[in-house]
Amino acid sequence: MNIPAKDDGAGKARVFFALWPEPALRRQLHALALHYQGACGGSVMRAETLHLTLLFLGEVSQENIRKLQQQVDALEMAPFSIHLAHIACWRHNRIAYAAPEGETAPLQTLSQALRVLTDTIGVEFDRRDFTPHVTLLRKVTQAFESQPIELPEWKVETFSLVKSSTLNGRASYRTLKTWRCT
Ligand code: 2AM
């Protein structure tokens, strides 16, 4: 019997909506992670994997991924900016992350709009409150208090639906579709 792999055309894929920083900001975030690694241990996320999750969906069928993409095609979102202003740790999952401060209303609006669209097609998702962050390090061994960071403004002009796979214990991400904020 031919059983399709989870992520082939016929099966389900593990997906999430995310913002992906431009390469220059990714490099700066990666450098920050390397800088803090000396103090907090853990493993640094590769620069190309750095992102901010808007909504994590988990396993979704190809049919629902198609429906979801159609729904999001009709979404109108203006470009906006994020100011990643501090780095901190969560002890419960041992990650160090960069997070925005101040005005995050457009970010909340986008995340909420994606929740509503996902709900309309009946796809289940992680309903925990949206806490915007960019994970920089995992398996941190020494947590530290929140500290301010200096980064340029993140001008958000696109958002994406991304497929996550694990190969040899290493997460890899593939963009399924990107939408432009206009
Ligand atoms: P994290 O970086 O804080 O772990 C892909 O796994 C992305 O989805 C990561 O950014 C991860 O956040 C986020 N995510 C949110 N909820 C998740 C969940 N329940 N399981 C796995 N990843 C989740």
Coordinates of C-alpha atoms and ligand atoms in Angstrom, one line a residue:
M1 CA 0.0 0.0 0.0
N2 CA 1.3 3.5 -0.9
I3 CA 0.8 5.7 2.2
P4 CA 1.5 9.4 1.4
A5 CA 4.1 11.1 3.5
K6 CA 2.7 13.8 5.8
D7 CA 4.0 16.7 3.7
D8 CA 3.4 15.4 0.2
G9 CA 0.7 16.8 -2.1
A10 CA -2.0 14.4 -0.8
G11 CA -1.3 14.6 3.0
K12 CA -1.3 17.2 5.7
A13 CA 1.3 19.9 6.3
R14 CA 2.3 21.6 9.5
V15 CA 1.8 25.3 8.7
F16 CA 1.8 28.8 10.2
F17 CA 1.4 32.4 9.2
A18 CA 4.5 34.5 9.8
L19 CA 6.4 37.6 9.1
W20 CA 9.9 37.0 7.7
P21 CA 12.4 39.9 8.2
E22 CA 14.5 41.1 5.3
P23 CA 18.1 39.6 5.2
A24 CA 19.7 42.7 6.8
L25 CA 17.5 42.6 9.9
R26 CA 17.8 38.8 10.0
R27 CA 21.6 39.2 10.1
Q28 CA 21.3 41.7 13.0
L29 CA 19.0 39.5 14.9
H30 CA 21.3 36.5 14.4
A31 CA 24.3 38.6 15.6
L32 CA 22.4 39.6 18.7
A33 CA 21.6 35.9 19.4
L34 CA 25.3 35.0 19.0
H35 CA 26.2 37.9 21.4
Y36 CA 23.7 36.7 24.1
Q37 CA 24.6 33.0 23.7
G38 CA 27.8 33.5 25.7
A39 CA 25.6 34.5 28.7
C40 CA 22.6 32.3 28.3
G41 CA 23.9 29.2 26.5
G42 CA 21.4 27.3 24.2
S43 CA 21.4 27.0 20.5
V44 CA 21.2 29.9 18.1
M45 CA 18.5 29.9 15.4
R46 CA 19.9 30.0 11.9
A47 CA 19.6 33.5 10.4
E48 CA 17.4 32.2 7.5
T49 CA 14.9 30.7 10.0
L50 CA 14.2 33.8 12.0
H51 CA 10.6 34.9 11.9
L52 CA 7.6 36.2 13.9
T53 CA 4.7 33.8 14.0
L54 CA 1.3 35.5 13.5
L55 CA -0.8 32.3 13.9
F56 CA 0.3 28.7 14.3
L57 CA -2.1 26.3 12.7
G58 CA -0.5 22.9 13.0
E59 CA -1.4 20.0 10.7
V60 CA -3.7 21.2 7.9
S61 CA -5.0 19.3 4.9
Q62 CA -4.0 20.4 1.3
E63 CA -7.6 21.1 0.6
N64 CA -7.9 23.4 3.6
I65 CA -4.5 25.0 2.8
R66 CA -6.0 25.9 -0.7
K67 CA -9.2 27.3 0.9
L68 CA -7.1 29.3 3.4
Q69 CA -5.0 30.8 0.7
Q70 CA -8.2 31.9 -1.2
Q71 CA -9.6 33.5 2.0
V72 CA -6.4 35.4 2.6
D73 CA -6.2 36.6 -1.0
A74 CA -9.2 38.9 -0.2
L75 CA -7.6 40.3 3.0
E76 CA -6.5 43.9 2.8
M77 CA -3.6 45.0 5.0
A78 CA -1.6 48.2 4.8
P79 CA 2.2 48.1 5.4
F80 CA 3.2 48.8 9.0
S81 CA 6.3 48.9 11.2
I82 CA 7.5 47.0 14.2
H83 CA 10.1 48.1 16.7
L84 CA 11.8 45.1 18.3
A85 CA 12.9 46.8 21.5
H86 CA 14.0 44.2 24.0
I87 CA 15.4 40.7 24.4
A88 CA 14.1 38.4 27.1
C89 CA 13.7 34.7 28.1
W90 CA 10.8 32.4 28.8
R91 CA 11.7 29.9 31.4
H92 CA 8.9 27.5 30.6
N93 CA 10.1 26.7 27.1
R94 CA 13.7 27.9 27.5
I95 CA 13.7 30.3 24.6
A96 CA 15.3 33.7 24.3
Y97 CA 13.4 36.1 22.0
A98 CA 13.2 39.6 20.7
A99 CA 9.9 41.4 21.1
P100 CA 8.3 44.6 20.1
E101 CA 7.4 47.4 22.5
G102 CA 4.8 50.1 22.2
E103 CA 2.4 50.3 19.3
T104 CA 1.7 46.8 18.0
A105 CA -1.9 47.4 17.0
P106 CA -1.4 46.6 13.3
L107 CA 0.3 43.4 14.2
Q108 CA -2.6 42.4 16.5
T109 CA -5.0 43.3 13.7
L110 CA -3.3 41.1 11.2
S111 CA -3.0 38.2 13.6
Q112 CA -6.7 38.6 14.5
A113 CA -7.8 38.8 10.9
L114 CA -6.0 35.6 10.1
R115 CA -7.7 33.9 13.1
V116 CA -11.1 35.0 11.8
L117 CA -10.4 33.7 8.3
T118 CA -9.1 30.4 9.6
D119 CA -12.2 30.0 11.7
T120 CA -14.5 30.6 8.7
I121 CA -13.1 27.5 7.0
G122 CA -13.3 25.4 10.2
V123 CA -9.5 24.8 10.6
E124 CA -8.5 24.3 14.2
F125 CA -5.6 26.4 15.5
D126 CA -3.6 27.3 18.7
R127 CA -6.0 29.7 20.4
R128 CA -3.6 31.0 23.0
D129 CA -3.2 34.8 23.1
F130 CA -1.0 36.2 20.5
T131 CA 2.4 37.2 22.0
P132 CA 4.5 38.6 19.2
H133 CA 8.1 37.5 19.4
V134 CA 11.1 36.4 17.3
T135 CA 12.7 33.3 18.8
L136 CA 16.5 33.8 18.7
L137 CA 17.8 30.9 20.9
R138 CA 16.4 27.6 22.0
K139 CA 17.3 25.4 25.0
V140 CA 18.7 28.3 26.9
T141 CA 20.5 27.2 30.1
Q142 CA 20.8 30.5 31.9
A143 CA 17.7 32.8 31.8
F144 CA 18.3 36.5 32.0
E145 CA 16.2 39.6 32.7
S146 CA 14.6 41.6 29.8
Q147 CA 17.1 44.0 28.3
P148 CA 16.7 46.8 25.7
I149 CA 18.1 46.3 22.2
E150 CA 18.9 48.6 19.4
L151 CA 17.6 47.6 16.1
P152 CA 16.3 49.5 13.0
E153 CA 12.6 49.6 12.5
W154 CA 11.1 46.5 10.8
K155 CA 9.1 47.7 7.9
V156 CA 6.5 45.0 7.3
E157 CA 5.4 44.8 3.6
T158 CA 4.5 41.1 3.3
F159 CA 3.4 38.1 5.4
S160 CA 3.5 34.4 4.5
L161 CA 2.0 31.0 5.0
V162 CA 4.9 28.7 5.8
K163 CA 5.3 25.0 6.0
S164 CA 7.4 23.6 8.8
S165 CA 9.2 20.2 8.5
T166 CA 11.7 18.5 10.7
L167 CA 14.6 16.7 9.1
N168 CA 17.2 15.0 11.3
G169 CA 15.9 17.0 14.3
R170 CA 16.4 20.3 12.5
A171 CA 13.4 22.5 11.6
S172 CA 13.2 23.7 8.1
Y173 CA 10.7 26.2 6.7
R174 CA 9.3 26.5 3.2
T175 CA 7.1 29.5 2.2
L176 CA 3.9 28.3 0.5
K177 CA 2.5 31.7 -0.3
T178 CA 3.4 35.4 0.4
W179 CA 0.9 38.3 0.4
R180 CA 1.8 41.9 -0.1
C181 CA 0.5 44.6 2.3
T182 CA -0.8 47.4 0.1
Ligands
2AM1 P1 8.3 29.6 19.1 O1 9.4 30.1 18.2 O2 7.9 30.5 20.2 O3 8.5 28.1 19.5 C1 6.9 27.2 14.1 O4 6.9 26.2 15.0 C2 6.6 28.5 14.7 O5 5.3 28.5 15.3 C3 7.5 29.0 15.8 O6 7.7 30.4 15.7 C4 6.7 28.7 17.1 O7 7.0 29.6 18.1 C5 5.3 28.9 16.6 N1 4.3 28.2 17.4 C6 3.3 28.8 18.1 N2 2.5 27.9 18.7 C7 3.1 26.7 18.5 C8 2.7 25.4 18.8 N3 1.6 25.1 19.6 N4 3.5 24.4 18.4 C9 4.6 24.7 17.7 N5 5.0 25.9 17.3 C10 4.2 26.9 17.6

